[in-house]
mmCIF file of C-alpha atoms and ligand atoms in Angstrom:
data_model
loop_
_atom_site.group_PDB
_atom_site.id
_atom_site.type_symbol
_atom_site.label_atom_id
_atom_site.label_comp_id
_atom_site.label_asym_id
_atom_site.label_seq_id
_atom_site.Cartn_x
_atom_site.Cartn_y
_atom_site.Cartn_z
ATOM 1 C CA MET A 1 16.127 132.567 111.757
ATOM 2 C CA LEU A 2 19.021 132.714 109.290
ATOM 3 C CA PHE A 3 19.951 134.901 106.311
ATOM 4 C CA ASP A 4 22.290 133.313 103.759
ATOM 5 C CA THR A 5 23.734 136.479 102.220
ATOM 6 C CA HIS A 6 25.530 134.813 99.305
ATOM 7 C CA VAL A 7 24.144 131.906 97.281
ATOM 8 C CA HIS A 8 24.498 130.827 93.673
ATOM 9 C CA LEU A 9 21.210 128.975 93.339
ATOM 10 C CA ASN A 10 21.478 130.177 89.738
ATOM 11 C CA ALA A 11 24.407 127.784 89.162
ATOM 12 C CA ARG A 12 23.849 124.837 86.848
ATOM 13 C CA GLN A 13 24.678 122.526 89.780
ATOM 14 C CA PHE A 14 21.136 123.264 90.990
ATOM 15 C CA ASP A 15 19.326 122.791 87.652
ATOM 16 C CA GLU A 16 18.031 119.362 88.621
ATOM 17 C CA ASP A 17 16.641 120.090 92.085
ATOM 18 C CA ARG A 18 16.540 123.863 92.694
ATOM 19 C CA GLU A 19 13.089 123.934 94.325
ATOM 20 C CA GLU A 20 13.946 121.024 96.643
ATOM 21 C CA VAL A 21 17.133 122.818 97.702
ATOM 22 C CA ILE A 22 15.117 125.969 98.507
ATOM 23 C CA LYS A 23 12.614 123.902 100.471
ATOM 24 C CA ARG A 24 15.387 122.224 102.476
ATOM 25 C CA ALA A 25 16.810 125.664 103.295
ATOM 26 C CA GLN A 26 13.433 126.867 104.583
ATOM 27 C CA GLU A 27 13.092 123.721 106.689
ATOM 28 C CA ALA A 28 16.547 124.389 108.177
ATOM 29 C CA GLY A 29 15.445 127.894 109.250
ATOM 30 C CA VAL A 30 17.079 129.798 106.395
ATOM 31 C CA ASP A 31 14.348 132.387 105.926
ATOM 32 C CA TYR A 32 16.189 134.765 103.607
ATOM 33 C CA MET A 33 18.790 134.543 100.842
ATOM 34 C CA VAL A 34 20.494 136.698 98.245
ATOM 35 C CA VAL A 35 21.184 135.008 94.906
ATOM 36 C CA VAL A 36 24.278 136.518 93.317
ATOM 37 C CA GLY A 37 24.466 136.916 89.530
ATOM 38 C CA PHE A 38 27.849 137.831 88.115
ATOM 39 C CA ASP A 39 27.782 137.529 84.303
ATOM 40 C CA ARG A 40 25.466 137.443 81.267
ATOM 41 C CA GLU A 41 24.256 133.930 82.058
ATOM 42 C CA THR A 42 23.845 133.987 85.822
ATOM 43 C CA ILE A 43 22.213 137.429 86.193
ATOM 44 C CA PRO A 44 18.875 136.661 84.447
ATOM 45 C CA LEU A 45 18.428 133.478 86.472
ATOM 46 C CA ALA A 46 19.224 135.284 89.741
ATOM 47 C CA ILE A 47 16.445 137.768 88.916
ATOM 48 C CA GLU A 48 14.056 134.979 87.926
ATOM 49 C CA ILE A 49 14.616 133.059 91.191
ATOM 50 C CA ALA A 50 14.180 136.235 93.261
ATOM 51 C CA GLU A 51 10.983 137.117 91.379
ATOM 52 C CA SER A 52 9.424 133.738 92.040
ATOM 53 C CA HIS A 53 10.218 133.468 95.786
ATOM 54 C CA ASP A 54 9.090 135.847 98.528
ATOM 55 C CA ASN A 55 12.179 135.983 100.747
ATOM 56 C CA ILE A 56 14.832 135.530 98.095
ATOM 57 C CA TYR A 57 16.585 138.630 96.764
ATOM 58 C CA ALA A 58 19.160 139.185 94.023
ATOM 59 C CA ALA A 59 22.498 140.944 93.583
ATOM 60 C CA VAL A 60 23.822 141.848 90.147
ATOM 61 C CA GLY A 61 27.415 142.541 89.184
ATOM 62 C CA TRP A 62 30.405 141.358 87.210
ATOM 63 C CA HIS A 63 32.894 138.798 88.542
ATOM 64 C CA PRO A 64 36.588 139.805 88.446
ATOM 65 C CA VAL A 65 37.645 136.486 86.856
ATOM 66 C CA ASP A 66 35.510 137.417 83.811
ATOM 67 C CA ALA A 67 36.341 141.145 83.868
ATOM 68 C CA ILE A 68 37.851 140.871 80.399
ATOM 69 C CA ASP A 69 34.429 139.916 78.951
ATOM 70 C CA MET A 70 32.531 142.913 80.333
ATOM 71 C CA GLU A 71 31.349 145.439 77.795
ATOM 72 C CA GLU A 72 30.025 148.943 78.334
ATOM 73 C CA SER A 73 26.496 147.693 77.556
ATOM 74 C CA ASP A 74 26.754 145.161 80.405
ATOM 75 C CA LEU A 75 27.352 147.987 82.848
ATOM 76 C CA GLY A 76 24.255 149.752 81.510
ATOM 77 C CA TRP A 77 22.287 146.540 81.893
ATOM 78 C CA ILE A 78 23.400 146.171 85.523
ATOM 79 C CA GLU A 79 22.396 149.784 86.157
ATOM 80 C CA GLU A 80 18.936 149.129 84.691
ATOM 81 C CA LEU A 81 18.510 146.003 86.829
ATOM 82 C CA SER A 82 19.527 147.868 89.982
ATOM 83 C CA ALA A 83 16.076 149.486 89.910
ATOM 84 C CA HIS A 84 14.358 146.073 90.068
ATOM 85 C CA PRO A 85 12.438 145.771 93.370
ATOM 86 C CA LYS A 86 14.156 142.482 94.315
ATOM 87 C CA VAL A 87 17.716 143.651 93.591
ATOM 88 C CA VAL A 88 19.408 144.623 96.874
ATOM 89 C CA ALA A 89 23.112 144.996 96.010
ATOM 90 C CA ILE A 90 25.657 145.421 93.217
ATOM 91 C CA GLY A 91 28.144 142.560 92.943
ATOM 92 C CA GLU A 92 29.839 140.374 93.242
ATOM 93 C CA MET A 93 32.803 142.458 92.135
ATOM 94 C CA GLY A 94 36.410 142.777 93.233
ATOM 95 C CA LEU A 95 39.776 141.241 92.390
ATOM 96 C CA ASP A 96 40.852 137.633 91.927
ATOM 97 C CA TYR A 97 44.574 137.044 91.398
ATOM 98 C CA HIS A 98 44.281 133.272 91.644
ATOM 99 C CA TRP A 99 43.045 132.773 88.073
ATOM 100 C CA ASP A 100 44.783 134.570 85.217
ATOM 101 C CA LYS A 101 41.939 134.863 82.699
ATOM 102 C CA SER A 102 41.644 138.643 83.207
ATOM 103 C CA PRO A 103 44.755 140.810 83.702
ATOM 104 C CA ALA A 104 44.921 142.679 87.016
ATOM 105 C CA GLU A 105 44.681 146.057 85.296
ATOM 106 C CA VAL A 106 41.434 145.059 83.541
ATOM 107 C CA GLN A 107 40.032 143.695 86.801
ATOM 108 C CA LYS A 108 40.822 146.924 88.607
ATOM 109 C CA GLU A 109 39.122 149.034 85.950
ATOM 110 C CA VAL A 110 35.970 146.887 85.963
ATOM 111 C CA PHE A 111 35.966 146.967 89.773
ATOM 112 C CA ARG A 112 36.256 150.768 89.886
ATOM 113 C CA LYS A 113 33.478 151.194 87.309
ATOM 114 C CA GLN A 114 31.120 149.060 89.393
ATOM 115 C CA ILE A 115 31.874 150.978 92.592
ATOM 116 C CA GLU A 116 31.113 154.168 90.694
ATOM 117 C CA LEU A 117 27.830 152.675 89.487
ATOM 118 C CA ALA A 118 26.866 151.538 93.004
ATOM 119 C CA LYS A 119 27.449 155.057 94.289
ATOM 120 C CA LYS A 120 25.311 156.439 91.467
ATOM 121 C CA VAL A 121 22.387 154.134 92.283
ATOM 122 C CA GLN A 122 23.124 154.213 96.034
ATOM 123 C CA MET A 123 23.359 150.482 96.638
ATOM 124 C CA PRO A 124 25.730 148.409 98.787
ATOM 125 C CA ILE A 125 28.420 146.347 97.063
ATOM 126 C CA ILE A 126 29.470 142.708 97.475
ATOM 127 C CA ILE A 127 33.226 142.206 97.356
ATOM 128 C CA HIS A 128 34.973 139.075 96.073
ATOM 129 C CA ASN A 129 38.630 138.917 97.102
ATOM 130 C CA ARG A 130 41.104 136.222 96.261
ATOM 131 C CA GLU A 131 44.770 136.865 96.963
ATOM 132 C CA ALA A 132 44.241 140.603 96.389
ATOM 133 C CA THR A 133 43.514 142.062 99.831
ATOM 134 C CA GLN A 134 45.784 145.121 99.749
ATOM 135 C CA ASP A 135 44.726 146.228 96.255
ATOM 136 C CA ILE A 136 41.060 145.830 97.229
ATOM 137 C CA VAL A 137 41.426 147.906 100.386
ATOM 138 C CA ASP A 138 43.318 150.586 98.416
ATOM 139 C CA ILE A 139 40.658 150.778 95.690
ATOM 140 C CA LEU A 140 37.795 150.884 98.210
ATOM 141 C CA LYS A 141 39.531 153.842 99.832
ATOM 142 C CA GLU A 142 40.416 155.617 96.587
ATOM 143 C CA GLU A 143 36.890 155.245 95.227
ATOM 144 C CA ASN A 144 35.334 156.262 98.530
ATOM 145 C CA ALA A 145 33.247 153.061 98.668
ATOM 146 C CA GLU A 146 32.413 153.973 102.246
ATOM 147 C CA GLU A 147 29.561 156.035 100.793
ATOM 148 C CA VAL A 148 27.604 152.855 100.022
ATOM 149 C CA GLY A 149 29.362 150.206 102.133
ATOM 150 C CA GLY A 150 28.663 146.530 101.607
ATOM 151 C CA ILE A 151 29.976 143.047 102.288
ATOM 152 C CA MET A 152 33.413 141.455 102.332
ATOM 153 C CA HIS A 153 32.087 138.113 101.120
ATOM 154 C CA CYS A 154 33.551 134.818 102.322
ATOM 155 C CA TYR A 155 36.091 136.767 104.314
ATOM 156 C CA SER A 156 39.360 134.969 104.979
ATOM 157 C CA GLY A 157 41.707 137.815 105.926
ATOM 158 C CA SER A 158 43.088 139.055 109.215
ATOM 159 C CA VAL A 159 41.258 140.640 112.157
ATOM 160 C CA GLU A 160 43.191 143.831 111.501
ATOM 161 C CA ILE A 161 42.019 144.173 107.874
ATOM 162 C CA ALA A 162 38.481 143.215 108.948
ATOM 163 C CA ARG A 163 38.484 146.185 111.333
ATOM 164 C CA GLU A 164 39.743 148.430 108.541
ATOM 165 C CA CYS A 165 36.851 147.290 106.322
ATOM 166 C CA ILE A 166 34.310 147.843 109.109
ATOM 167 C CA GLU A 167 35.661 151.388 109.424
ATOM 168 C CA MET A 168 34.753 151.786 105.746
ATOM 169 C CA ASN A 169 31.153 150.755 106.362
ATOM 170 C CA PHE A 170 31.560 147.081 105.369
ATOM 171 C CA TYR A 171 30.207 143.943 107.003
ATOM 172 C CA ILE A 172 32.336 140.820 107.323
ATOM 173 C CA SER A 173 30.643 137.712 105.953
ATOM 174 C CA LEU A 174 31.844 134.300 107.111
ATOM 175 C CA GLY A 175 31.306 131.161 105.050
ATOM 176 C CA GLY A 176 32.142 127.459 105.124
ATOM 177 C CA PRO A 177 35.888 127.937 105.772
ATOM 178 C CA VAL A 178 35.177 129.094 109.366
ATOM 179 C CA THR A 179 34.213 125.462 110.077
ATOM 180 C CA PHE A 180 37.414 123.984 108.615
ATOM 181 C CA LYS A 181 39.806 122.660 111.252
ATOM 182 C CA ASN A 182 42.869 124.292 109.652
ATOM 183 C CA ALA A 183 41.233 127.695 108.989
ATOM 184 C CA LYS A 184 42.847 129.785 111.688
ATOM 185 C CA LYS A 185 42.056 133.284 110.404
ATOM 186 C CA PRO A 186 38.262 132.991 109.906
ATOM 187 C CA LYS A 187 38.006 131.522 113.412
ATOM 188 C CA GLU A 188 40.002 134.436 114.846
ATOM 189 C CA VAL A 189 37.723 136.875 113.003
ATOM 190 C CA ALA A 190 34.583 135.121 114.317
ATOM 191 C CA GLU A 191 35.920 135.454 117.854
ATOM 192 C CA ALA A 192 37.271 138.992 117.682
ATOM 193 C CA ILE A 193 34.740 140.883 115.552
ATOM 194 C CA ASP A 194 31.567 142.143 117.210
ATOM 195 C CA LEU A 195 28.477 140.215 116.070
ATOM 196 C CA ASP A 196 26.941 143.526 114.943
ATOM 197 C CA TYR A 197 29.377 143.537 111.998
ATOM 198 C CA LEU A 198 29.139 139.883 110.983
ATOM 199 C CA LEU A 199 27.040 138.068 108.374
ATOM 200 C CA VAL A 200 26.847 134.392 107.408
ATOM 201 C CA GLU A 201 26.766 132.845 103.938
ATOM 202 C CA THR A 202 27.366 129.603 102.066
ATOM 203 C CA ASP A 203 28.620 130.765 98.607
ATOM 204 C CA CYS A 204 26.930 127.522 97.499
ATOM 205 C CA PRO A 205 27.496 125.369 95.473
ATOM 206 C CA PHE A 206 31.112 126.037 96.535
ATOM 207 C CA LEU A 207 32.925 125.745 99.876
ATOM 208 C CA ALA A 208 30.631 123.359 101.772
ATOM 209 C CA PRO A 209 31.179 123.589 105.534
ATOM 210 C CA HIS A 210 32.474 120.733 107.680
ATOM 211 C CA PRO A 211 31.373 117.870 107.817
ATOM 212 C CA ASN A 212 30.092 118.246 104.232
ATOM 213 C CA ARG A 213 33.359 119.631 102.901
ATOM 214 C CA GLY A 214 34.033 118.578 99.317
ATOM 215 C CA THR A 215 30.356 118.002 98.451
ATOM 216 C CA ARG A 216 27.915 120.366 96.721
ATOM 217 C CA ASN A 217 27.138 123.147 99.166
ATOM 218 C CA GLU A 218 23.538 124.402 99.645
ATOM 219 C CA PRO A 219 21.844 127.194 101.660
ATOM 220 C CA ALA A 220 20.601 124.809 104.400
ATOM 221 C CA TYR A 221 24.248 124.375 105.433
ATOM 222 C CA VAL A 222 24.536 128.034 106.466
ATOM 223 C CA LYS A 223 23.297 126.733 109.803
ATOM 224 C CA LEU A 224 26.646 124.916 110.226
ATOM 225 C CA VAL A 225 28.449 128.227 109.673
ATOM 226 C CA ALA A 226 26.227 130.025 112.209
ATOM 227 C CA GLU A 227 26.671 127.190 114.722
ATOM 228 C CA GLN A 228 30.442 127.501 114.429
ATOM 229 C CA VAL A 229 30.275 131.269 114.980
ATOM 230 C CA ALA A 230 28.027 130.699 118.018
ATOM 231 C CA GLU A 231 30.442 128.145 119.457
ATOM 232 C CA LEU A 232 33.473 130.400 118.948
ATOM 233 C CA LYS A 233 31.693 133.334 120.579
ATOM 234 C CA GLY A 234 30.160 131.249 123.362
ATOM 235 C CA ILE A 235 26.628 132.423 122.518
ATOM 236 C CA SER A 236 23.489 130.706 121.203
ATOM 237 C CA LEU A 237 22.717 129.853 117.592
ATOM 238 C CA GLU A 238 19.525 131.910 117.987
ATOM 239 C CA GLU A 239 21.481 135.017 118.857
ATOM 240 C CA VAL A 240 23.811 134.575 115.888
ATOM 241 C CA GLY A 241 20.817 134.008 113.603
ATOM 242 C CA GLN A 242 18.846 136.993 114.871
ATOM 243 C CA THR A 243 21.711 139.479 114.910
ATOM 244 C CA THR A 244 23.198 138.518 111.541
ATOM 245 C CA THR A 245 19.719 138.592 109.971
ATOM 246 C CA ARG A 246 19.122 142.041 111.453
ATOM 247 C CA ASN A 247 22.523 143.164 110.101
ATOM 248 C CA ALA A 248 21.612 141.915 106.623
ATOM 249 C CA PHE A 249 18.228 143.687 106.746
ATOM 250 C CA LYS A 250 19.944 146.931 107.647
ATOM 251 C CA LEU A 251 22.624 146.570 104.980
ATOM 252 C CA PHE A 252 20.208 145.593 102.182
ATOM 253 C CA LYS A 253 17.698 148.238 103.356
ATOM 254 C CA LEU A 254 14.949 145.646 103.762
ATOM 255 C CA ASP A 255 13.687 147.114 107.019
ATOM 256 C CA GLN A 256 12.397 150.340 105.550
HETATM 257 ZN ZN1 LIG B 301 33.028 135.188 95.318
HETATM 258 ZN ZN1 LIG B 302 29.981 134.068 94.894
#
């Protein structure tokens, strides 16, 4: 039993063989997934995929790299979609200082607006962070994001910051990098953080885990992430699968 909490099956990289990829995931024991839509093109397809598959859900938000393109009407659209029965979270949202398409100030404003929206509709948020850890933690605090909580997706920070995020009602989601030989921090986090606060994800088609690094990632590979977490913790794959799935159910309010 596995729950891939962050997939982009709505990416064009899957246009040719989307259904086969979903079937392979099911065969690998990936029973549940959340497809993340983050702009005008990827959101409708995330909804469509979630509507046509029983155990696939959707998240809707605006990516920080494209913050500059977001208009007021997009925020209204995201709010409308939050009422859709298959939508379980708002995001991904956050800050990305690696690419310079959107100025930091614009990113911060778009991030704050989405946190505000999530609090209004009472849904958890999915956080994308690239080279912006301190500003993200500050904004989450200032906006009182603790009220809704959510996911630090593809977490690559320190154990210390992870604990700070958990204090704010966030789960720590580990992806492909935890399997990379040179990725010290995600391995430390997998070891130190209690399984009750961890999730697993692929972020496919990006960041394929070892030994598939550099190829197109897909949800079936979340098993490699879970296996690595199990090995680092000295527990079984089953336990990692069951507990992280239970965590995701609780977070996305699927168990009610
Ligand atoms: Zn992301
Ligand atoms: Zn993503």
